[in-house]
Coordinates of C-alpha atoms and ligand atoms in Angstrom, one line a residue:
X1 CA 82.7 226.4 148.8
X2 CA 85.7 223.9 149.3
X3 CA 87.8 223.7 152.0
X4 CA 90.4 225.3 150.0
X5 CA 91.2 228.8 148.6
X6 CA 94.0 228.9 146.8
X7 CA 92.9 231.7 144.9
X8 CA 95.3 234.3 146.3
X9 CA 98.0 232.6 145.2
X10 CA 96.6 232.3 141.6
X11 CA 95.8 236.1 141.4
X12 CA 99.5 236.7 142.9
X13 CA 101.3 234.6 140.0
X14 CA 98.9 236.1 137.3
X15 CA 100.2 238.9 138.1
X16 CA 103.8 238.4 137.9
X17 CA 103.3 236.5 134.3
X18 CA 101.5 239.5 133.2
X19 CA 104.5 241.6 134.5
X20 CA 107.1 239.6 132.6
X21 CA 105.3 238.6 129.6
X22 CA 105.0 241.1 126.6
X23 CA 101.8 242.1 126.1
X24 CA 100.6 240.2 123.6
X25 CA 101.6 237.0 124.5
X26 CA 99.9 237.1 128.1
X27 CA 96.6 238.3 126.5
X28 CA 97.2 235.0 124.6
X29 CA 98.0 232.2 126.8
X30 CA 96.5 233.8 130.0
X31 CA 93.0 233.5 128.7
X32 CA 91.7 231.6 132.1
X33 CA 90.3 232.2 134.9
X34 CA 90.2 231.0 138.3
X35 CA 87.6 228.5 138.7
X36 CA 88.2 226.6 142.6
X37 CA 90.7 225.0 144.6
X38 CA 90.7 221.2 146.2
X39 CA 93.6 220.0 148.0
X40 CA 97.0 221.1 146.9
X41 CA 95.0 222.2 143.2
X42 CA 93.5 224.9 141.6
X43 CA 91.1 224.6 138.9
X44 CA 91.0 227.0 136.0
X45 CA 88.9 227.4 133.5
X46 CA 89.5 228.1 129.4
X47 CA 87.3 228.7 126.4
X48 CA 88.5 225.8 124.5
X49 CA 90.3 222.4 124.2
X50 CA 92.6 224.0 122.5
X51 CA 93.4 226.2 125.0
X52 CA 94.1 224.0 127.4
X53 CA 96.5 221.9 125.2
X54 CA 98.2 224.8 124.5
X55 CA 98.0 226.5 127.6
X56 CA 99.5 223.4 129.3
X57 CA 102.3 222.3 127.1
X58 CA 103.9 226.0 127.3
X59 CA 103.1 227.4 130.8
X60 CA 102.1 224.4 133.1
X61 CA 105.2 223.9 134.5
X62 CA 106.2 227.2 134.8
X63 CA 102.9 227.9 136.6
X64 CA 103.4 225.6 138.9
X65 CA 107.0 226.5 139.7
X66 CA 105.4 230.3 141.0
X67 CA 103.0 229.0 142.8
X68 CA 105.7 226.9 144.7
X69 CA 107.7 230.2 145.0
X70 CA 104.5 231.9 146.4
X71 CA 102.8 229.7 148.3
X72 CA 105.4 227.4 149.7
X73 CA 103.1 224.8 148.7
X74 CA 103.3 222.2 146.3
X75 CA 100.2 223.3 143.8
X76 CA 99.2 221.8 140.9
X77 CA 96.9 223.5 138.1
X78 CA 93.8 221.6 136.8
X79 CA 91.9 222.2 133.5
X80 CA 88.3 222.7 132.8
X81 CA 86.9 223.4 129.4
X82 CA 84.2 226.4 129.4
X83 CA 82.9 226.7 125.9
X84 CA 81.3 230.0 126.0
X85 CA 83.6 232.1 128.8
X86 CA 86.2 233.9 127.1
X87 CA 87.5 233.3 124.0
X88 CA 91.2 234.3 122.8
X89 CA 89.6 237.5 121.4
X90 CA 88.1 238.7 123.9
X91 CA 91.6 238.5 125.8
X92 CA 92.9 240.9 122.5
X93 CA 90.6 243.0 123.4
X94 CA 92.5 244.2 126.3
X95 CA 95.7 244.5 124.5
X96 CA 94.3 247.0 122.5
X97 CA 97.0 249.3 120.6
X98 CA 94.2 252.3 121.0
X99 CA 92.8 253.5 123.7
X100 CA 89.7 255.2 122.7
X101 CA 86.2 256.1 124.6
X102 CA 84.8 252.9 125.3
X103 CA 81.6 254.8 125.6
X104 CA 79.7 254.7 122.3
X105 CA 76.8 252.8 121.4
X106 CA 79.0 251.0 118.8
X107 CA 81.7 250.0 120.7
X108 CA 79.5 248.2 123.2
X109 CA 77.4 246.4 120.9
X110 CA 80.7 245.5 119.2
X111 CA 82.2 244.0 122.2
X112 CA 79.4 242.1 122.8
X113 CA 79.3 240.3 119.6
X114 CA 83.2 239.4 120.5
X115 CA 82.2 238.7 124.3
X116 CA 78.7 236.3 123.3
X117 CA 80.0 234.2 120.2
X118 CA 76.7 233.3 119.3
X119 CA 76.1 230.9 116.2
X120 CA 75.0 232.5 113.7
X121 CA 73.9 236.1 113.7
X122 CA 69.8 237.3 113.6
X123 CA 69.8 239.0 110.5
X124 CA 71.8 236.3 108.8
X125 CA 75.2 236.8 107.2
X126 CA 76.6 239.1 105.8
X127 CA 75.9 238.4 102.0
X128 CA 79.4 239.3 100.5
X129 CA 81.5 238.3 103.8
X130 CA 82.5 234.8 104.5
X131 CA 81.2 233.8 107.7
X132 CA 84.0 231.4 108.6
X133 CA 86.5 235.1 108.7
X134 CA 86.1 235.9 111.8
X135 CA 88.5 236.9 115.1
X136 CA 87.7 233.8 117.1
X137 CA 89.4 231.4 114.2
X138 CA 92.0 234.0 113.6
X139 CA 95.6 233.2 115.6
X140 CA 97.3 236.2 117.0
X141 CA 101.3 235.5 116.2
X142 CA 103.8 238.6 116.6
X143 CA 103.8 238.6 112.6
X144 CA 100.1 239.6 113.1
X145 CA 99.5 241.4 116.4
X146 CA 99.5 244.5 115.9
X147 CA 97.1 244.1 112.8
X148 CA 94.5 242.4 114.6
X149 CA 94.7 244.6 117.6
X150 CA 93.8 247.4 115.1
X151 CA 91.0 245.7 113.3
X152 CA 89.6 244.7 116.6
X153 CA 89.6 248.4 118.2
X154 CA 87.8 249.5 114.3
X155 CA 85.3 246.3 115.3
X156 CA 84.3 248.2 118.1
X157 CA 84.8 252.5 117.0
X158 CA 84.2 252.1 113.2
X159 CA 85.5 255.5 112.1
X160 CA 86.7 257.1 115.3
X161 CA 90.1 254.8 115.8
X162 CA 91.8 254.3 112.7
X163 CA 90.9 255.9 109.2
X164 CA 91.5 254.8 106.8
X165 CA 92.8 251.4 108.3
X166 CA 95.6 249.9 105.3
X167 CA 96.5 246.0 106.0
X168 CA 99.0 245.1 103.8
X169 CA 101.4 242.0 103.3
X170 CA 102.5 238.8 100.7
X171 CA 100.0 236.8 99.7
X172 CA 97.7 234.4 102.0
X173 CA 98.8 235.6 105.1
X174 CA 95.3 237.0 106.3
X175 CA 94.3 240.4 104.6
X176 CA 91.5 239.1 103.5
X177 CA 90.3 237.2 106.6
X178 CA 91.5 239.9 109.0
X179 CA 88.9 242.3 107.0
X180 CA 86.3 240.4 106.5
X181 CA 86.5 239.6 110.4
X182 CA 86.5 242.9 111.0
X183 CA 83.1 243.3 108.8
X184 CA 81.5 240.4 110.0
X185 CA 81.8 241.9 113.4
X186 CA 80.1 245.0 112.7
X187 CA 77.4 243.3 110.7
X188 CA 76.2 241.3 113.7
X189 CA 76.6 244.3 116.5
X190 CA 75.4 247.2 114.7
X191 CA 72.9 248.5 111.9
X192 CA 76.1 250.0 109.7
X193 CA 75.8 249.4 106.5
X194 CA 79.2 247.3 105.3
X195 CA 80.5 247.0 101.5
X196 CA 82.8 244.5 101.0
X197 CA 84.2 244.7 97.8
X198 CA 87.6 243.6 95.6
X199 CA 89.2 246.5 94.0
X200 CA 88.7 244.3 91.0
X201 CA 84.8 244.2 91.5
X202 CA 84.9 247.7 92.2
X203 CA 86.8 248.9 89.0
X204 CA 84.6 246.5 87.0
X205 CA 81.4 248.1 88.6
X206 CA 82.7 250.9 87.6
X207 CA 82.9 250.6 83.9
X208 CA 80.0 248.8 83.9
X209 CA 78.3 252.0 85.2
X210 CA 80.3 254.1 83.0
X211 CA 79.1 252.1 80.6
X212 CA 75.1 251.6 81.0
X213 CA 75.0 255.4 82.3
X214 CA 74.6 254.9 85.8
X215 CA 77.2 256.4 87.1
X216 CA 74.7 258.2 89.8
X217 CA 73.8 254.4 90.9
X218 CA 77.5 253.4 91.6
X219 CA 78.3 257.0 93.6
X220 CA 75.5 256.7 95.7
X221 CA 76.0 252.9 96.8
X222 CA 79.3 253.6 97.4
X223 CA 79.1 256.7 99.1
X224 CA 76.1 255.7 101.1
X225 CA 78.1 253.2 102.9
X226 CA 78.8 253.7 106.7
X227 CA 82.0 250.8 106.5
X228 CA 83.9 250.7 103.1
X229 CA 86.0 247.3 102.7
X230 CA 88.0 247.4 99.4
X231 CA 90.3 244.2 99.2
X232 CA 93.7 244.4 96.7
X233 CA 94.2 247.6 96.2
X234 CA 97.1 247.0 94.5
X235 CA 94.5 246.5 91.3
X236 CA 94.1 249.9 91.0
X237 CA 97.7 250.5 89.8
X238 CA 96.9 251.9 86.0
X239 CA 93.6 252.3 86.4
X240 CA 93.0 255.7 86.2
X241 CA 89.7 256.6 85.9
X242 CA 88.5 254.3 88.5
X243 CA 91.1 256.0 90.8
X244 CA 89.7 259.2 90.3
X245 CA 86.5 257.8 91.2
X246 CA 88.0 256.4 94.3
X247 CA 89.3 259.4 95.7
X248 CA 86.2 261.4 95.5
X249 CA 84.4 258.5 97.0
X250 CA 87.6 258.3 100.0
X251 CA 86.7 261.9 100.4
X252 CA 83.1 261.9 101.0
X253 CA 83.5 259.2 103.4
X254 CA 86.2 260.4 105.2
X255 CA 84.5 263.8 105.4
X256 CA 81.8 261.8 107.1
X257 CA 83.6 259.5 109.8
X258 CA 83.1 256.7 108.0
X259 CA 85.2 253.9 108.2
X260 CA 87.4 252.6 105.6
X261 CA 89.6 249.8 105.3
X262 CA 92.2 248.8 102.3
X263 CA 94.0 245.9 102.2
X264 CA 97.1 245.6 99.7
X265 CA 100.0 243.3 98.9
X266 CA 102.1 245.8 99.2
X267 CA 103.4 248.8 101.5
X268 CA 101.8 251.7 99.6
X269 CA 104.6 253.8 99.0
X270 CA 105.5 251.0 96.4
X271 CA 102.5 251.5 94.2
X272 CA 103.5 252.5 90.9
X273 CA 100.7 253.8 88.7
X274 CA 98.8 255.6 90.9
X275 CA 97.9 258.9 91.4
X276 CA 99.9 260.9 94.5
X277 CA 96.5 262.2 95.7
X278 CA 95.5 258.8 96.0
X279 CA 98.2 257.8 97.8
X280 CA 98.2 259.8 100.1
X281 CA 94.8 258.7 101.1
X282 CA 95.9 255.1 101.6
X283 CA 98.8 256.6 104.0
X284 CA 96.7 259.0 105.9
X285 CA 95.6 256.8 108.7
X286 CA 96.8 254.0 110.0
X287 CA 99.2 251.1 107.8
X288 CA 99.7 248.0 109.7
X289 CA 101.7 244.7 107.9
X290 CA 101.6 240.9 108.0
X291 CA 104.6 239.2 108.1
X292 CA 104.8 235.5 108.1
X293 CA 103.9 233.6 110.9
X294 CA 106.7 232.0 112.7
X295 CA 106.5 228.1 113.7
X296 CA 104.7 228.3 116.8
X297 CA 101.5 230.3 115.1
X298 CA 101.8 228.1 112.0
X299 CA 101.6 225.3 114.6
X300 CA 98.9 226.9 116.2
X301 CA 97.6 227.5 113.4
X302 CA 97.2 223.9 112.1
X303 CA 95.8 223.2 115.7
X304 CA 93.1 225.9 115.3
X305 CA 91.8 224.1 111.9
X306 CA 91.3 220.9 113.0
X307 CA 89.4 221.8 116.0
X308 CA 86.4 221.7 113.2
X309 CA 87.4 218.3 111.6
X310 CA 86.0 214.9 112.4
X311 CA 89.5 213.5 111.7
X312 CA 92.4 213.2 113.2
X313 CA 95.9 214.2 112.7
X314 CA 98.4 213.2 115.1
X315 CA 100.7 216.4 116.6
X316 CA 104.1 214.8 115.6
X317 CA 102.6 215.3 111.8
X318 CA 101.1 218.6 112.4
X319 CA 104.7 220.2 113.7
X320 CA 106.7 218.8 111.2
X321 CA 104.0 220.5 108.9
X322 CA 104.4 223.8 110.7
X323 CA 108.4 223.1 109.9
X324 CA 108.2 222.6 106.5
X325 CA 106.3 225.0 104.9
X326 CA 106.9 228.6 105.9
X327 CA 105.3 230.6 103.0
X328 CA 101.9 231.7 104.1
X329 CA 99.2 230.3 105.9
X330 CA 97.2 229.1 102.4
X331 CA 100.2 227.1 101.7
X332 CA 99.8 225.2 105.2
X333 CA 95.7 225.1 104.3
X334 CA 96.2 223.3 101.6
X335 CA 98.4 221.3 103.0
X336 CA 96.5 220.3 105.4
X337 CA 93.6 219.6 103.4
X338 CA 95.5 217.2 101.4
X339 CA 96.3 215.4 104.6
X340 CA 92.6 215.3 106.0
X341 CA 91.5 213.9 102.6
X342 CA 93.9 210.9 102.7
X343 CA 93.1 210.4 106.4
X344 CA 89.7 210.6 105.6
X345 CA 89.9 207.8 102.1
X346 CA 91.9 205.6 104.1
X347 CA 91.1 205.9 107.4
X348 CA 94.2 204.9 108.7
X349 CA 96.2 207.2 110.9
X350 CA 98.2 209.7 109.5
X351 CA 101.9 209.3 110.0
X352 CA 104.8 211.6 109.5
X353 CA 106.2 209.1 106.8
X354 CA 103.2 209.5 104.8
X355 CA 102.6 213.0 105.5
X356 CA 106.4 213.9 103.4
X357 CA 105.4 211.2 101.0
X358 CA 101.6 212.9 100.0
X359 CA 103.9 216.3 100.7
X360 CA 106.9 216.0 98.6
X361 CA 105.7 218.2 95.9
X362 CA 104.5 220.9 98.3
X363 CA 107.8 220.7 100.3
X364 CA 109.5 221.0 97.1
X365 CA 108.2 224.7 96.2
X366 CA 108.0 225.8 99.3
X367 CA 111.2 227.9 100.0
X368 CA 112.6 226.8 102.8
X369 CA 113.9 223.5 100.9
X370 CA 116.8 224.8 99.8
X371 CA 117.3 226.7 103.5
X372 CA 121.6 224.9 104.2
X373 CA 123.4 224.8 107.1
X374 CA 125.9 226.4 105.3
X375 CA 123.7 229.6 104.6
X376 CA 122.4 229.7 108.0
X377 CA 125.9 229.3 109.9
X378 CA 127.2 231.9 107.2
X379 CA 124.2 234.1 107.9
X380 CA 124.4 233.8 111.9
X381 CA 128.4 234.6 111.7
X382 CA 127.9 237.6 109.4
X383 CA 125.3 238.9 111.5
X384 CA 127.3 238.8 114.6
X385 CA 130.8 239.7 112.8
X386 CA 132.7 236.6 113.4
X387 CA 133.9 233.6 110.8
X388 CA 132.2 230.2 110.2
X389 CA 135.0 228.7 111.6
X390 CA 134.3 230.4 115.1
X391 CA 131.3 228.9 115.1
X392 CA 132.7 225.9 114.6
X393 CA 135.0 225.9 116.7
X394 CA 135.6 224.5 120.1
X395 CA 136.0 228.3 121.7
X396 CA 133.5 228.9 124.6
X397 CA 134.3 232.8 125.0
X398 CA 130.4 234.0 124.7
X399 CA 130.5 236.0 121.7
X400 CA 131.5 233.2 119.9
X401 CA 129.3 230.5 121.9
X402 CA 126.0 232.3 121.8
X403 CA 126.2 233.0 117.9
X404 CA 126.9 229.2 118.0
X405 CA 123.5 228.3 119.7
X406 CA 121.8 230.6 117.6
X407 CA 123.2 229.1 114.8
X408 CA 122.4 225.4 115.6
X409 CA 118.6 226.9 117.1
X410 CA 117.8 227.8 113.5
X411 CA 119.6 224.7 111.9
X412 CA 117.1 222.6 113.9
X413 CA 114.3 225.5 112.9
X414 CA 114.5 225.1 109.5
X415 CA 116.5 222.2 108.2
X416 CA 114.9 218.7 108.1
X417 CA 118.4 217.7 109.3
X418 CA 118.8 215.4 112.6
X419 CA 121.1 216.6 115.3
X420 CA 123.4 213.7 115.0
X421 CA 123.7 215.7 111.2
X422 CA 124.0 218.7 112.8
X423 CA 126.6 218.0 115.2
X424 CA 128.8 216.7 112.5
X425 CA 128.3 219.7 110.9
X426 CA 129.2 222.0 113.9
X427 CA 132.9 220.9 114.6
X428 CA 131.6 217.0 115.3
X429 CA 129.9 218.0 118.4
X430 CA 127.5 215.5 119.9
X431 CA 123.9 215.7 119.1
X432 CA 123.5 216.8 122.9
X433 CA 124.8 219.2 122.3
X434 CA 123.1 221.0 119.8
X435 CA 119.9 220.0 121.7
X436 CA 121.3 221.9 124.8
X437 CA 122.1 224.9 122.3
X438 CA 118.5 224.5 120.7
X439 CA 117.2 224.6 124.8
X440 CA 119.4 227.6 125.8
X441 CA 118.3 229.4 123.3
X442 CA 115.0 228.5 123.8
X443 CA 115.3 230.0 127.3
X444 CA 116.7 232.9 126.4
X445 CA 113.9 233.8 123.5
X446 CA 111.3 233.1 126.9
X447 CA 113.2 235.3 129.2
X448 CA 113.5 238.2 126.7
X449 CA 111.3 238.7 124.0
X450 CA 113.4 241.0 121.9
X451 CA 116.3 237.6 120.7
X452 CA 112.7 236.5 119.1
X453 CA 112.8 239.6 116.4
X454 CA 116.2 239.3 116.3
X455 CA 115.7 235.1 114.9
X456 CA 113.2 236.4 113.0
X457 CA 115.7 239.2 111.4
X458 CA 118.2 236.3 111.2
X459 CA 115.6 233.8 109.4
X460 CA 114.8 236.7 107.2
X461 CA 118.3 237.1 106.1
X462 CA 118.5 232.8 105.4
X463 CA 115.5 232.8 103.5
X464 CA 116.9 236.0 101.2
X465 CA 119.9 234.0 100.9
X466 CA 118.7 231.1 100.0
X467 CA 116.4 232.6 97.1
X468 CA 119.3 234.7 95.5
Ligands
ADP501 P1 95.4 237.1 102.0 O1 94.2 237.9 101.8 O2 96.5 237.8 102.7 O3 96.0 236.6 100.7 P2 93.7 235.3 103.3 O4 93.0 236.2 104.3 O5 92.9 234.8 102.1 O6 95.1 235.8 102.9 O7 94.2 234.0 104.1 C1 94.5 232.8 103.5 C2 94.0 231.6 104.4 O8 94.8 231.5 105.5 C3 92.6 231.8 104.8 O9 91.9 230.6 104.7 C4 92.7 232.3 106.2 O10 91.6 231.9 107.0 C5 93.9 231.6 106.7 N1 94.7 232.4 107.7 C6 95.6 233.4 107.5 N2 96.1 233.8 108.6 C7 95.5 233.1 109.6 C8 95.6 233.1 111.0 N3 96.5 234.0 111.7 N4 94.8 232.3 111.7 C9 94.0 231.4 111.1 N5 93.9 231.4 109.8 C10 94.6 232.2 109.0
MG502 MG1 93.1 238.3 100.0

């Protein structure tokens, strides 16, 4: 014991961040626990490095700031690493969308194999899952929340939460991964037995079946299974026989508790080419979407992969990464990839120079390119009914002003432009300040979660106008 408990004060502030922080974004970044005090410190612990880069660049000061308020003390916060405490999933956990009986035999062993993040499992993998999907590499943004929070609570109550569980979104934004985490988690805490399959494989098994007269073969694997995967859906769409097949398989299932999960790139009710009854099926339980990540996650993101790698990448290059290309997270993989091999064949430290240089091409499909000031200050003064030339303008009544900082937020968001640009092109205003319209914004997004759906509405509208 030290001399020092401090630890009342923690638990007080911990509190108070939990009771102004949405929900998901505490279970996040309040992954750490209270480890010991020394003099005028407290010493919490987190599950990763990466945690306590992240954890410290967004909430350090503002820890320290209520600890002031509630201790009168000056505290500071120190970090220590704890590989095998909690990890950010087991923090989801708790934010679960579902709260279902917590009793069942599943559900514990489930939360175990999220709770002790062993290596590799006993019985080996999984051999159609890909062990590297699974929730602990898997960043929780608000474009994915609520998709992992129900995948997690089917981790733990395969066919008692959720069923069928639909996942649907563009392309390489984490169906796939989100799934196959969600199988890979079963496999190692329970005895079910998993399929994983394409809708492609499926519809080619199929006819192959068809084909070779075993028909009886292909029901009984498929309607033996206690957790039915089928990836793509949307490749069903014409294939008629093979839906039929489907739905009698859905049913059986279904009839049984058995859990099913589809993932598509669509929302079902745009399926063409598919039968009602099947439809219907997809609908019945629960359909949850992926939207793109915003910055932050596809920072986080980038920070998340190279965790694993031997090289390094400095941060300045990795956020102007997370900038540039907004599509999907395969896009910013690939990316990144082509980064870590130059790195890697030259062995000389990555810069941001080089990084647009080796990027160019990338940069150049990726849609936000074309993203103007002009679209986004026309955008921003649509939105809020008033004319571009209000927002440049010089007028500081707040329904004008507050457009105006959203305005210049996203300029800096999602143009490459400098602020010295984009002064000039708000009214030749400083580059001041559009940083302190960037920073009040910023504020404001921190204070009250719901101007973050509204950017995201906003950035939504750019990027539509930017593509017509
Ligand atoms: P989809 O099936 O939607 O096309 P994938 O699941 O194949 O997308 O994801 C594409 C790549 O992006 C995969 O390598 C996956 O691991 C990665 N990925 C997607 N979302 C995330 C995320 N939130 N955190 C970490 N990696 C992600
Ligand atoms: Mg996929």
């Amino acid at each position: 014991m030290s001399d020092w408990n401090y630890k009342i004060f923690w638990d007080e502030v911990l509190r108070q961040f939990k009771q102004e922080l949405p929900q998901g974004v505490f279970s996040m970044w309040f992954n750490m626990e209270y480890e010991d005090s020394k003099e005028n410190t407290i010493i919490l612990s987190v599950s990763s490095k990466f945690l306590e880069t992240q954890t410290k660049q967004r909430y350090q000061k503002e820890i320290e700031k209520k600890l002031f308020e509630t201790s009168g003390i000056n505290l500071k916060i120190e970090f220590i690493v704890k590989e095998k405490t909690k990890t950010s999933t087991d923090e989801t956990d708790n934010i679960e969308v579902h709260s279902q009986d917590k009793n069942s035999q599943n559900n514990k062993n489930a939360g175990n194999r999220i709770n002790n993040k062993t290596s590799k499992p006993k019985k080996g993998y999984h051999p159609a899952l890909n062990k590297d999907y699974n929730f602990d590499d898997f960043i929780i943004g608000q474009n994915n929340n609520f998709a992992v929070n129900a995948a997690l609570a089917i981790s733990k109550n395969p066919g008692e939460t959720y069923n069928p569980l639909l996942i649907y979104g563009g392309v390489g934004l984490g169906k796939t991964h989100l799934m196959q985490a969600t199988g890979n988690a079963l496999w190692e805490s329970t005895e079910l037995n998993i399929i994983y399959v394409t809708a492609e494989h499926f519809t080619n098994e199929f006819i192959d079946s068809l084909n070779k007269k075993k028909m009886a073969d292909f029901k009984k694997k498929y309607r033996s299974s206690d957790v039915l995967l089928i990836d793509d859906i949307h490749f069903f769409q014409g294939k008629n026989e093979t839906q039929e097949e489907l739905f009698h398989t859905f049913n059986e299932l279904y009839e049984k508790n058995k859990q099913i999960v589809f993932t598509c790139d669509r929302p079902p009710s745009e399926l063409k080419n598919l039968s009602q009854r099947l439809k219907s099926r997809f609908e019945r339980g629960l359909n949850v979407d992926l939207q793109t990540p915003g910055f932050e996650t596809r920072h986080a993101i980038l920070l998340k992969k190279m965790e694993k790698k031997t090289v390094k990448i400095p941060d300045e290059v990795l956020e102007m990464v997370a900038k540039n290309i907004s599509s999907n997270v395969r896009d910013l993989e690939a990316a990144l990839t082509k980064l870590i091999a130059f790195t890697e064949l030259t062995k000389k430290e990555m810069t941001v120079e080089t990084a647009k240089d080796l990027l160019r091409d990338v940069f150049g499909s990726s849609r936000q390119r074309n993203v103007t000031i002009d679209i986004i200050q026309k955008t921003v003064a649509d939105y809020f009914s008033i004319s571009i030339s209000d927002i440049k303008s010089k007028k500081r009544t707040k329904s004008i002003a507050f457009p105006r900082h959203v305005a210049m937020y996203l300029c800096r968001e999602m143009t490459e432009c400098s602020t010295t640009e984009l002064g000039n092109e708000f009214g030749g205003r400083d580059h001041t300040t559009i940083l302190h319209g960037f920073n009040k914004i910023e504020e404001q997004i921190t204070a009250d979660p719901s101007l973050e759906t509204t950017m995201h509405e906003l950035e939504k509208l750019i990027k539509e106008a930017t593509n017509k």
